[in-house]
Coordinates of C-alpha atoms in Angstrom, one line a residue:
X1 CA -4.3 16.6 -46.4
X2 CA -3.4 20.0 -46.8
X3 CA -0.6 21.3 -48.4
X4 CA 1.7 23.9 -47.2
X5 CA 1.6 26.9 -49.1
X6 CA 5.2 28.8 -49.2
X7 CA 5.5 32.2 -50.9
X8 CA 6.4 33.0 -54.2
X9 CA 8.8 35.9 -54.0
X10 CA 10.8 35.0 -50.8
X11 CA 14.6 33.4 -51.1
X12 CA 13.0 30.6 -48.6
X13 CA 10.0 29.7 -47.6
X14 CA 9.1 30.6 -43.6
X15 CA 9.8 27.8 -41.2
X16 CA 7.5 27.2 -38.0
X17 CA 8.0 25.5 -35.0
X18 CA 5.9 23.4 -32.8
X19 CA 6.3 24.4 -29.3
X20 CA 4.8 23.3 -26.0
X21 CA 4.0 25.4 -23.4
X22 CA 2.3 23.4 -20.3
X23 CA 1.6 21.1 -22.3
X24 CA -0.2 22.9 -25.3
X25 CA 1.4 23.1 -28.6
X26 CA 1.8 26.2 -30.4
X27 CA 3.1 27.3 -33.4
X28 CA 6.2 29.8 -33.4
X29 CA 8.1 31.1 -36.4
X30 CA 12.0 30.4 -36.8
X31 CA 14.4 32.8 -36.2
X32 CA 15.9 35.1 -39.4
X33 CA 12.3 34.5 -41.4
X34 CA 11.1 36.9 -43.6
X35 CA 7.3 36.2 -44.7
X36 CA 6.2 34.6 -41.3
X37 CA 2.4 35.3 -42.7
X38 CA 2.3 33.0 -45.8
X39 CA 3.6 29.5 -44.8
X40 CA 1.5 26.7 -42.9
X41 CA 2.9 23.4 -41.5
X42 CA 1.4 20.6 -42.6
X43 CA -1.4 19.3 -40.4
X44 CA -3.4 16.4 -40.9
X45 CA -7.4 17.0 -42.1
X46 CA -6.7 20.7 -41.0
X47 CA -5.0 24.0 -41.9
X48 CA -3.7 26.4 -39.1
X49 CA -3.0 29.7 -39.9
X50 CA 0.3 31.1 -39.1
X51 CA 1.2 33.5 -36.6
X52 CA 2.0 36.8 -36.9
X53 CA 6.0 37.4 -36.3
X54 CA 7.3 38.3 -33.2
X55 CA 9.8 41.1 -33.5
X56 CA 13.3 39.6 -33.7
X57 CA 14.6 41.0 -30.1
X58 CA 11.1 39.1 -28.8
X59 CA 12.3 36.0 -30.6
X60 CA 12.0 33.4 -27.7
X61 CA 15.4 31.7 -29.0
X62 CA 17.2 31.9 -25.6
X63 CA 18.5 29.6 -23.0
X64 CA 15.8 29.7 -21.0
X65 CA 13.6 28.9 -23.1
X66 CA 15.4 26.2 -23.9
X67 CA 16.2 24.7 -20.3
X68 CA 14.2 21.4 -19.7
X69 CA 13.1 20.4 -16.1
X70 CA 14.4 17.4 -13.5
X71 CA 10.9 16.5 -13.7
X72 CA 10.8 16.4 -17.8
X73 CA 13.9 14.2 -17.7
X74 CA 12.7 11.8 -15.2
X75 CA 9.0 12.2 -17.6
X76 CA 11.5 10.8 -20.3
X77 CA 13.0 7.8 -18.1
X78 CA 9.5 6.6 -16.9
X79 CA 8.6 6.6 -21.0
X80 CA 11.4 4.9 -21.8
X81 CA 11.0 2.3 -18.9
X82 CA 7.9 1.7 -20.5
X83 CA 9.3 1.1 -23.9
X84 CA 11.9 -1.5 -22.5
X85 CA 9.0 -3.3 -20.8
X86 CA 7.7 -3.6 -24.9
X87 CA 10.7 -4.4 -26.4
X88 CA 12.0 -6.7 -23.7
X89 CA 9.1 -9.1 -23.9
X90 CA 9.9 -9.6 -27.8
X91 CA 13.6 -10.8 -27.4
X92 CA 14.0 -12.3 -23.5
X93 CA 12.1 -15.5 -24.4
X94 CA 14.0 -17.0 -27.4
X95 CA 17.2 -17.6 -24.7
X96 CA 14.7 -19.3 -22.5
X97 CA 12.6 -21.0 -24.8
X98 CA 14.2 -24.7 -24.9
X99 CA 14.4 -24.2 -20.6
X100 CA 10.6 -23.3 -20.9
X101 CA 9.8 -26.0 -23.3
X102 CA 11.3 -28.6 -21.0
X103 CA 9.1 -27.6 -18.3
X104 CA 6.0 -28.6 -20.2
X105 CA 6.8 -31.9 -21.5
X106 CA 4.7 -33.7 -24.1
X107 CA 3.3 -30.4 -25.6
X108 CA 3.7 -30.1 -29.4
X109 CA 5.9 -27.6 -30.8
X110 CA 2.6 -25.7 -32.7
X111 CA 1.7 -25.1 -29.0
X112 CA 4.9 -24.6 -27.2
X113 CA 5.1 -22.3 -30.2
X114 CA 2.8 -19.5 -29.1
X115 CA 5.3 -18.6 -26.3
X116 CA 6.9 -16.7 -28.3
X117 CA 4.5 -16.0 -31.1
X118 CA 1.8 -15.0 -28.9
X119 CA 3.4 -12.1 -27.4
X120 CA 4.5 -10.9 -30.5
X121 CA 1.3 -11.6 -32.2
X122 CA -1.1 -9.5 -30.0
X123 CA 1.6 -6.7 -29.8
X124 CA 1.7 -6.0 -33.1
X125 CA -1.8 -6.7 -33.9
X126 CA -3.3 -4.1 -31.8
X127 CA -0.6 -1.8 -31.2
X128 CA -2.4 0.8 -34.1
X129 CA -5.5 0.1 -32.2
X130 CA -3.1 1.4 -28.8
X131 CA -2.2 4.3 -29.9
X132 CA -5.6 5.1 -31.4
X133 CA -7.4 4.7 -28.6
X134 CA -4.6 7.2 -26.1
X135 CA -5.2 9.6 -28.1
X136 CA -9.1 9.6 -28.1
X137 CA -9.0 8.2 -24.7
X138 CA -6.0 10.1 -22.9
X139 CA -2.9 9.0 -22.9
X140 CA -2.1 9.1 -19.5
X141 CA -5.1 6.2 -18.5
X142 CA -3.9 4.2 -21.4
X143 CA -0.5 3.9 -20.0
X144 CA -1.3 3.0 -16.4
X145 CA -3.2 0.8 -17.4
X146 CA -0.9 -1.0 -19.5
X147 CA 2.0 -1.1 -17.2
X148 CA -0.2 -2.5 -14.4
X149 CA -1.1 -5.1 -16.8
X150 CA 2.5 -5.9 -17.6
X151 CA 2.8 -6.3 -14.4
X152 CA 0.4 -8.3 -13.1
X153 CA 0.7 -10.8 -16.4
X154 CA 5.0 -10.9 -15.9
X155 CA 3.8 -12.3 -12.5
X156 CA 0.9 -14.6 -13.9
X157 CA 3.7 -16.0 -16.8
X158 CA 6.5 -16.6 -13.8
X159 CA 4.2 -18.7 -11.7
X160 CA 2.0 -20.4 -14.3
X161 CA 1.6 -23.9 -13.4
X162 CA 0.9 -24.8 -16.7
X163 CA 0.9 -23.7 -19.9
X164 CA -2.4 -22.8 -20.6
X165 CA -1.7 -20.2 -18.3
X166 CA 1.9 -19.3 -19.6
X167 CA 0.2 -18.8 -23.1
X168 CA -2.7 -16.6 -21.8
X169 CA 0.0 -14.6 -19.7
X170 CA 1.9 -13.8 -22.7
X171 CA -1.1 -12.4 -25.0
X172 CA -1.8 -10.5 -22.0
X173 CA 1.8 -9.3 -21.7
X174 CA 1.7 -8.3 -25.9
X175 CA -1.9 -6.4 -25.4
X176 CA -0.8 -4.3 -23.0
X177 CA 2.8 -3.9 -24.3
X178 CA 0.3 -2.5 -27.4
X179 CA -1.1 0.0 -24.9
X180 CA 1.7 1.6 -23.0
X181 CA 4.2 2.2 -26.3
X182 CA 2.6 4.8 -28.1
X183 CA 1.2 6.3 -25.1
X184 CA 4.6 6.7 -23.7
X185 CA 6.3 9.1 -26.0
X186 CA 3.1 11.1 -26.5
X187 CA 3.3 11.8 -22.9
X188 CA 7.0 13.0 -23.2
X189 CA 7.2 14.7 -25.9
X190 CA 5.1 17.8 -24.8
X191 CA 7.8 18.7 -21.6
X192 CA 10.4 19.1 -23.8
X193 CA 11.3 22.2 -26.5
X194 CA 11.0 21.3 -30.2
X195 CA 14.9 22.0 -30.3
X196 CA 15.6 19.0 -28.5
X197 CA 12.3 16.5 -29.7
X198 CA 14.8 14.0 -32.0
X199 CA 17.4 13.9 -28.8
X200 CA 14.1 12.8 -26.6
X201 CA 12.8 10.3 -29.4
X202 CA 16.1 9.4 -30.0
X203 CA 16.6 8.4 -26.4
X204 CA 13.3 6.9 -25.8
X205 CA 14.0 4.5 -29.0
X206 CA 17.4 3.7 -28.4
X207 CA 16.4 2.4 -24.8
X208 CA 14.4 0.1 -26.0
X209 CA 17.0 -1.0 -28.7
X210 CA 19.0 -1.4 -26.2
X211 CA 16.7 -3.6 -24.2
X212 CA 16.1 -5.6 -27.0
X213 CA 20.0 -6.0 -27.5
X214 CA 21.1 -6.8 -24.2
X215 CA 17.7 -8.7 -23.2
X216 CA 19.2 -12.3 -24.7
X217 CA 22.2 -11.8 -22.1
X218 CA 20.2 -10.7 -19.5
X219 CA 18.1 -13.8 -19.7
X220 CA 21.4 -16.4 -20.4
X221 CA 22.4 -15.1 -17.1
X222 CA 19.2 -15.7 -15.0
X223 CA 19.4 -18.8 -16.7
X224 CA 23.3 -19.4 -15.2
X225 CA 21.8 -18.9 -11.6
X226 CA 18.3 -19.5 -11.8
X227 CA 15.5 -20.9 -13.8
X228 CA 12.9 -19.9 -16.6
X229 CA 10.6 -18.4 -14.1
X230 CA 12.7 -15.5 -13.2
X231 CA 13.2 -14.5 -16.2
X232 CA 9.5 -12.9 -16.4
X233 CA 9.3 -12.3 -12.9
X234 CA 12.5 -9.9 -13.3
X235 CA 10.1 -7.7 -16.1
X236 CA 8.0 -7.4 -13.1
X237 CA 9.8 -4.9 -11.2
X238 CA 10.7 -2.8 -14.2
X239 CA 6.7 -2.4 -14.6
X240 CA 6.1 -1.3 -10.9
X241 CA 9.4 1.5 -11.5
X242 CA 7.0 2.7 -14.9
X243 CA 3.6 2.8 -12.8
X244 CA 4.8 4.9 -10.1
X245 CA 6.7 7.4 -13.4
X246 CA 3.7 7.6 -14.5
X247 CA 2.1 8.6 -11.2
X248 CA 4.9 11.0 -9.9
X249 CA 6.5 13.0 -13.4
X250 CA 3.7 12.4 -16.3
X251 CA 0.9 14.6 -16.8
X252 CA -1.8 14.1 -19.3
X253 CA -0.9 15.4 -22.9
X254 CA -4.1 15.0 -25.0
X255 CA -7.6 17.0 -25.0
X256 CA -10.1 13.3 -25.0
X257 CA -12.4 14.0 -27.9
X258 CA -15.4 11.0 -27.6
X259 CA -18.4 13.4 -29.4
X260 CA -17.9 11.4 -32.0
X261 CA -17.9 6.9 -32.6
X262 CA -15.2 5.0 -32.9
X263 CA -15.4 3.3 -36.2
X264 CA -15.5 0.1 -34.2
X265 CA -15.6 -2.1 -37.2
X266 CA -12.3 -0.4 -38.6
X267 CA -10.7 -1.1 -35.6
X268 CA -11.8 -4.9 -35.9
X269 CA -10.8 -5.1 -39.8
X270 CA -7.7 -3.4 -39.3
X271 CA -6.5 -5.7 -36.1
X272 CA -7.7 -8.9 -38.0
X273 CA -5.6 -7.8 -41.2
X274 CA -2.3 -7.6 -39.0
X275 CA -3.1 -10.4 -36.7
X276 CA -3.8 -12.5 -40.1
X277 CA -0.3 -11.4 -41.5
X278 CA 2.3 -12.3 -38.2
X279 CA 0.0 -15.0 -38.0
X280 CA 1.1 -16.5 -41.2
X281 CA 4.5 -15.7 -41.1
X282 CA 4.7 -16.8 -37.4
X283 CA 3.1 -20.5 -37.6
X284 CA 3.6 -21.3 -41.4
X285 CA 6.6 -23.2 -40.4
X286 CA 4.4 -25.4 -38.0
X287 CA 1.7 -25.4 -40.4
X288 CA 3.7 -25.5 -43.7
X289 CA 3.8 -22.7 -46.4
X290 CA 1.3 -24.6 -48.5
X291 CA -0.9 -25.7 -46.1
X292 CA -4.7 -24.4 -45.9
X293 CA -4.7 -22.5 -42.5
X294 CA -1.4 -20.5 -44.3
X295 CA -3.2 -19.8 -47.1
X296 CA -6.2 -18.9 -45.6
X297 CA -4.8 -16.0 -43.0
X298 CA -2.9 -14.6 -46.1
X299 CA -5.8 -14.7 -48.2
X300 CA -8.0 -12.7 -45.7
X301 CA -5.4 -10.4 -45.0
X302 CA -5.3 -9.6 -48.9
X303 CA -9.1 -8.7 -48.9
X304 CA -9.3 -7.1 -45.2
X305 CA -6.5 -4.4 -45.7
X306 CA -7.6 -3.0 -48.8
X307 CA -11.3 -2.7 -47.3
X308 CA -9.5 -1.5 -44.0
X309 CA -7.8 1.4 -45.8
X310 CA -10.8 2.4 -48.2
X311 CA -13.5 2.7 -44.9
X312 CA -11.3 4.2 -42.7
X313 CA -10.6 7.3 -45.9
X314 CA -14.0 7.8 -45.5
X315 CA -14.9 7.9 -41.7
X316 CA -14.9 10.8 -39.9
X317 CA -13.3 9.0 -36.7
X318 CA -10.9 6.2 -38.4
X319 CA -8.8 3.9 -36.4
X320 CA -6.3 4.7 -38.8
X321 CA -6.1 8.1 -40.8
X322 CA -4.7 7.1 -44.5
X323 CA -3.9 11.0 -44.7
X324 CA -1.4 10.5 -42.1
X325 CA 1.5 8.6 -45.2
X326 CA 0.7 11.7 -47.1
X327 CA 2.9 13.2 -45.4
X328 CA 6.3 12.8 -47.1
X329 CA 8.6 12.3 -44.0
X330 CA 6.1 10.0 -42.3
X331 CA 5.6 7.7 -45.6
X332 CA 9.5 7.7 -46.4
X333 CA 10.7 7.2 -43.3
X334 CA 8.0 4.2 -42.3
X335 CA 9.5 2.6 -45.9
X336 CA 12.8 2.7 -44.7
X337 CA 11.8 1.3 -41.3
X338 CA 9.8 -1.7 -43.3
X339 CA 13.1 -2.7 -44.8
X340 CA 16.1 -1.9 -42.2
X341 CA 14.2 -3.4 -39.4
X342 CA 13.7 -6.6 -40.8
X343 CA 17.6 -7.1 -40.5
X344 CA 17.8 -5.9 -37.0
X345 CA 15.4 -8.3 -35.3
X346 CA 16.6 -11.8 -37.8
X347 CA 19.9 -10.3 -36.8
X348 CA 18.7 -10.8 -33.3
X349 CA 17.5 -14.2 -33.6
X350 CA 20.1 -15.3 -36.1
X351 CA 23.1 -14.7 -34.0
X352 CA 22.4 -16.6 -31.3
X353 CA 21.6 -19.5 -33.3
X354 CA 24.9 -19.2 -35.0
X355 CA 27.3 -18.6 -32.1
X356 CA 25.4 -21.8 -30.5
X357 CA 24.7 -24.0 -33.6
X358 CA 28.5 -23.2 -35.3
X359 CA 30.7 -22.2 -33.1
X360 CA 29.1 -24.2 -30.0
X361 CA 29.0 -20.9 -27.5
X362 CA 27.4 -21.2 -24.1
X363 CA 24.7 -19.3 -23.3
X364 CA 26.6 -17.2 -21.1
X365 CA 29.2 -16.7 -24.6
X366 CA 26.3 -15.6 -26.3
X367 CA 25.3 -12.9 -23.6
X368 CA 28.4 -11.6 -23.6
X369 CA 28.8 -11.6 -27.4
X370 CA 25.6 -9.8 -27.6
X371 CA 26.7 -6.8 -25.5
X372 CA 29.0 -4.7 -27.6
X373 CA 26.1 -3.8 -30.3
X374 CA 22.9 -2.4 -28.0
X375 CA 25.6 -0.5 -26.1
X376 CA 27.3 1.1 -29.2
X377 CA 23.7 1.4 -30.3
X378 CA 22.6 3.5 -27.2
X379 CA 25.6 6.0 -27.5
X380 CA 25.4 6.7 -31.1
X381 CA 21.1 7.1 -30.5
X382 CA 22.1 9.8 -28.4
X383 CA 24.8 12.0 -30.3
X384 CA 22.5 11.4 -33.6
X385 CA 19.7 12.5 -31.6
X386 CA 21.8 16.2 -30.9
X387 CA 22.8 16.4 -34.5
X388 CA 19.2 15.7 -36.2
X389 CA 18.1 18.5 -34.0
X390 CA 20.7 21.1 -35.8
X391 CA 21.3 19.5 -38.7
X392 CA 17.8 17.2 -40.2
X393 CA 17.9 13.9 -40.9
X394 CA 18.8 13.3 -44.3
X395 CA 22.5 12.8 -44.6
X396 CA 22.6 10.9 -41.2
X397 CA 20.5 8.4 -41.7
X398 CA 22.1 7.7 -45.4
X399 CA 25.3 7.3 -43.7
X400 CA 23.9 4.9 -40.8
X401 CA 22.5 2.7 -43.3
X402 CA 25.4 2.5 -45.2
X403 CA 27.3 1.5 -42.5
X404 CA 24.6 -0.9 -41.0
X405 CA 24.8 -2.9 -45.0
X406 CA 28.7 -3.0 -44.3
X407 CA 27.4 -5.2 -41.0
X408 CA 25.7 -7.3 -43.1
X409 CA 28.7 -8.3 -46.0
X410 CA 30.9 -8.7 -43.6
X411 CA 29.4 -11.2 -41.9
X412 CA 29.0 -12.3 -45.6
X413 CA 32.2 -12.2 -46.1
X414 CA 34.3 -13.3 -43.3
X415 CA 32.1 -15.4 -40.7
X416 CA 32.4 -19.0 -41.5
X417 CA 33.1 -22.1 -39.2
X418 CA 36.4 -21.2 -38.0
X419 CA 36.2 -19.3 -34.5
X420 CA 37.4 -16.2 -35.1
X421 CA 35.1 -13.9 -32.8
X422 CA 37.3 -10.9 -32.8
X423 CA 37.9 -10.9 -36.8
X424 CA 35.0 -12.5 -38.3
X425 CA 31.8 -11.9 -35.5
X426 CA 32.9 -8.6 -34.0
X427 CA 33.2 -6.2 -36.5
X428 CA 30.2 -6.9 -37.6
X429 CA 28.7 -6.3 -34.6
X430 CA 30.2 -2.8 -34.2
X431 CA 29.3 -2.1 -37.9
X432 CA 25.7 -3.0 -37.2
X433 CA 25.8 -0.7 -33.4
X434 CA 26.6 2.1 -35.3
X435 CA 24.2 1.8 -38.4
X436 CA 21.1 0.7 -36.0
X437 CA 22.2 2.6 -33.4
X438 CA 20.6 6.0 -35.6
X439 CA 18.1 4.0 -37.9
X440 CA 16.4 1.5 -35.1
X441 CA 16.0 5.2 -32.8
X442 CA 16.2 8.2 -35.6
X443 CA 13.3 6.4 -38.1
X444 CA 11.3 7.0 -35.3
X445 CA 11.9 10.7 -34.5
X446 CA 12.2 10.7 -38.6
X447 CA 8.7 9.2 -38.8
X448 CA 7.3 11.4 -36.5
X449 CA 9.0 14.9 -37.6
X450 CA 6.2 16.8 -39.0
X451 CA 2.9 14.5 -37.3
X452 CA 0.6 17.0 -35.3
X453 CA 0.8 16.6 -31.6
X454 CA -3.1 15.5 -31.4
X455 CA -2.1 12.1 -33.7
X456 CA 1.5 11.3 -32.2
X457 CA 0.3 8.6 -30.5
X458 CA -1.6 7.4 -33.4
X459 CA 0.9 7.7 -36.0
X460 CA 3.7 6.4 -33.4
X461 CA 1.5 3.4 -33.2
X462 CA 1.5 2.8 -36.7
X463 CA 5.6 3.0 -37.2
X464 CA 6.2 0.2 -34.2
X465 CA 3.6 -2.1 -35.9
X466 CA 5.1 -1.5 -39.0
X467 CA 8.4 -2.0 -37.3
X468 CA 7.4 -5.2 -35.1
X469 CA 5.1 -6.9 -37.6
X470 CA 8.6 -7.1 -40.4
X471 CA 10.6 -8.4 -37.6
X472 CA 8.3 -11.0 -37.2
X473 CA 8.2 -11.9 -41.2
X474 CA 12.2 -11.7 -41.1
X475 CA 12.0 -14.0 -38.2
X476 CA 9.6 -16.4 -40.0
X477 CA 11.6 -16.2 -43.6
X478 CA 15.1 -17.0 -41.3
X479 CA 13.8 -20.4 -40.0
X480 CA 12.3 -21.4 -43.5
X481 CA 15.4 -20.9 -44.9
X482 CA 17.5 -22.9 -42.2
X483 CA 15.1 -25.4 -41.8
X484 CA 16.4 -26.9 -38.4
X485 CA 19.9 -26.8 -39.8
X486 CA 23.1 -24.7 -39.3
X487 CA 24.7 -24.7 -42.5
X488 CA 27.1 -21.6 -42.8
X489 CA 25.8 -21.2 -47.0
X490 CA 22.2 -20.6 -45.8
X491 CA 23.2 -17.9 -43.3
X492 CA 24.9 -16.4 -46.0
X493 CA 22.2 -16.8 -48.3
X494 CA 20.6 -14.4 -45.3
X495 CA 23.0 -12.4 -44.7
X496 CA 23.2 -11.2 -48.5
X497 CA 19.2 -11.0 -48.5
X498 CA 19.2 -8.5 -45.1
X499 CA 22.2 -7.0 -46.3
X500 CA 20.5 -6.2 -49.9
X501 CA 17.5 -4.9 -48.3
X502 CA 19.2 -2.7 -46.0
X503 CA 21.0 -1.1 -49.1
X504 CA 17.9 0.1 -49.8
X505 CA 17.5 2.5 -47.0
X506 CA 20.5 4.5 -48.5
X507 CA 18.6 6.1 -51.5
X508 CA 15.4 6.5 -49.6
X509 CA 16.9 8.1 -46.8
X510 CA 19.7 10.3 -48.7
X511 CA 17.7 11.8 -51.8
X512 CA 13.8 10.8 -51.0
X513 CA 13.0 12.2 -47.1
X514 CA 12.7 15.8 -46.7
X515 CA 15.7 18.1 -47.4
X516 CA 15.5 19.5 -43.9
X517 CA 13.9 18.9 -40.9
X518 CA 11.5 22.2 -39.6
X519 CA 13.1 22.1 -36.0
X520 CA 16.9 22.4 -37.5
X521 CA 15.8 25.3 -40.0

């Protein structure tokens, strides 16, 4: 990794922005700099020098330089569509399990199991290896091919006539979910100005918040009026709407770059490691903690990570560049993630097991209890989007997770076994809209900040395995704890654990990310 070098007799150092022009990035100084000559931005494995500076009545800070094309919006829709599909798949079956589970009778619980597990197993497992191979492969074939295979596996898991098929259809559904994720922001990013690149992330990532949010409603009311099978077959529709995007508005953003191998044994170490680790987390409760098989995916995801990380700092074509968390905004930002997204997605699956196994809502209750948070979430992605891009990201996403720990104690606090929705259940949930709302969208465009465009898709594929893999473990920890049971002192016991994790986004985020991000100097 290279390190900027800023001058030594200026008031503050030069600022450069990334810009895109058809497509191609370039590298433009800020407005009101005065040593445009002697600062870099950082760039993985490489140094690019800086421009000269343009003369300040050339300065191409105008507002048509700024404008961004119908066809760039409706580029940003088609990503985001794909980014649903992902995010969808992760939440829509937990409402439909027990309807699923009766349609297979006699079937264990390990097996009925990888319904759910084995979507989010092979997502997260290979999603690294997705974004890896867009880039090297272009982005633009990586995508279609992953929304065709979300489609034609949404149809396969709707009409299974058994389970066999249902499980295969699922892994399916997770590998390509892997593929089409960090190919679709890559592919959006480059039609929009660098101005505006944390309102475009920020949309992107909240519409899959969103999805993830409202999914559980969606599927109780399918559920109302139909059964199970509709539930998948609905994602099917979605997929086609993303294939023809992708064949109408996106354009290929990446310059394919196969002169040299794939470290192809990285990419098999680094997959097992993850793979090992939701594993674990996923089917220890079927297995038990203690058990051998636990112990043994633990224990080779201890000894494959290391040797993951140690080959792949020394290959010239890595699945995974290490370099990339030297980058101070990508490393602090993908902490943060690790810890505030483990509360979003047990929040997720804790709810509706409270609303149902305390309070003794309906399914259609629970829908409708979900809704207030993803769409709180979805407004407050898009106005933090607009101030990240003037003002950084620092103080904003302090704030948010301050506000997303209040979520947290108050359920603490005030939800017990008394119904009191509007007092003790709501608040909370308009705490935590407005805290997740920024982190769950802004980490990302955080994350992503100062990544060069060649490795987006790479590095993006890094953050949402970090992301899905500690939803996963929160998910795991949340049944161990319960244990079958819907005592309101072991959801507290949770509540206090997420809540005290969360807390731990506020010094990361307010004093250890970047002061300032480049696009908002």
């Amino acid at each position: 990794m290279t390190e900027d070098t800023a001058p030594t007799t200026s008031n503050a150092p030069e600022v450069f922005r990334l810009r895109f022009a058809d497509g191609a990035p370039r590298l433009t100084p800020s407005a009101g700099s005065a040593h445009a000559g002697e600062a870099i931005r950082p760039r993985i494995g490489r140094v690019t020098p800086a421009r000269p500076p343009l003369a300040p009545s050339s300065q191409p800070e105008t507002h048509t330089a700024e404008r961004v094309s119908s066809r760039a919006r409706l580029a940003l829709a088609t990503g985001s569509l794909a980014f649903v599909l992902g995010a969808v798949n992760v939440t829509v079956t937990n409402v439909a399990f027990p309807d699923i589970v009766r349609a297979f009778p006699g079937n264990s619980g390990a097996v009925t199991g990888w319904i759910v597990s084995g979507y989010a197993i092979a997502f997260a497992s290979t999603i690294i290896v997705g974004g890896r191979l867009a880039d090297r492969y272009g982005r633009l074939v990586v995508f279609r091919i992953g929304v065709l295979g979300l489609f034609v596996s949404s149809i396969a898991a709707g009409l299974a006539p058994g389970i066999e098929l249902l499980l295969v259809a699922r892994v399916v559904q997770g590998l390509c979910g892997a593929l089409t994720v960090p190919s679709s922001l890559a592919l959006v990013l480059p039609q929009f100005p660098a101005a505006r690149q944390a309102s475009v992330i920020g949309i992107w990532a909240s519409a899959g918040m969103a999805a993830s949010g409202l999914a559980p409603g969606m599927a109780a009311g399918i559920l109302e009026i139909a059964n199970w099978r509709w539930v998948y077959l609905a994602i099917a529709p979605i997929a086609a709407l993303a294939f023809l995007g992708s064949l109408w508005f996106l354009r290929e953003t990446a310059e394919p770059d196969r002169s040299r191998p794939l470290d192809l044994l990285g990419v098999a170490m680094g997959s097992s490691a993850v793979f090992l680790i939701v594993l674990a987390t996923l089917q220890g409760r079927h297995w038990g903690w203690g058990s051998a098989s636990t112990l043994a995916c633990f224990v080779g995801a201890a000894v494959l990570l290391p040797l993951f990380l140690w080959r792949s700092a020394g290959h010239d074509e890595p699945l995974f560049d290490p370099r990339l968390f030297r980058v101070r905004s990508f490393a602090v930002a993908n902490m943060a993630v690790s810890l505030a997204m483990v509360g979003a997605f047990t929040s997720w699956f804790l709810w509706p097991q409270y609303l149902v196994g305390v309070w003794d809502y309906s399914l259609w209750a629970v829908g409708l209890a979900f809704t207030p948070a993803p769409i709180i979430s979805a407004v407050v992605a898009v106005l933090g989007g607009r101030w990240a891009d003037k003002h950084g990201f620092r103080g904003m996403m302090a704030l948010a997770s301050v506000i997303a720990t209040g979520g947290h104690l108050w359920l603490l606090f005030f939800l017990d076994e008394n119904v009191r929705f509007w007092f003790a259940f709501f608040p909370a949930t308009v705490f935590f809209g407005l805290g997740m709302g920024v982190l769950a969208s802004h980490l990302n465009s955080a994350a992503l900040a100062d990544i060069e465009p060649a490795s987006i898709a790479t590095a993006n594929g890094v953050h949402q395995s970090l992301r899905y893999s500690v939803g996963g473990i929160g998910v795991a920890v949340s049944i161990a704890v319960l244990g079958g049971a819907h005592e309101v002192h072991l959801y507290n016991w949770l509540w206090l654990l997420l809540g005290g994790l969360q807390a731990l986004c506020i010094p990361l985020m307010g004093f250890a990310y970047p002061r300032k991000h480049p696009a908002a100097a």
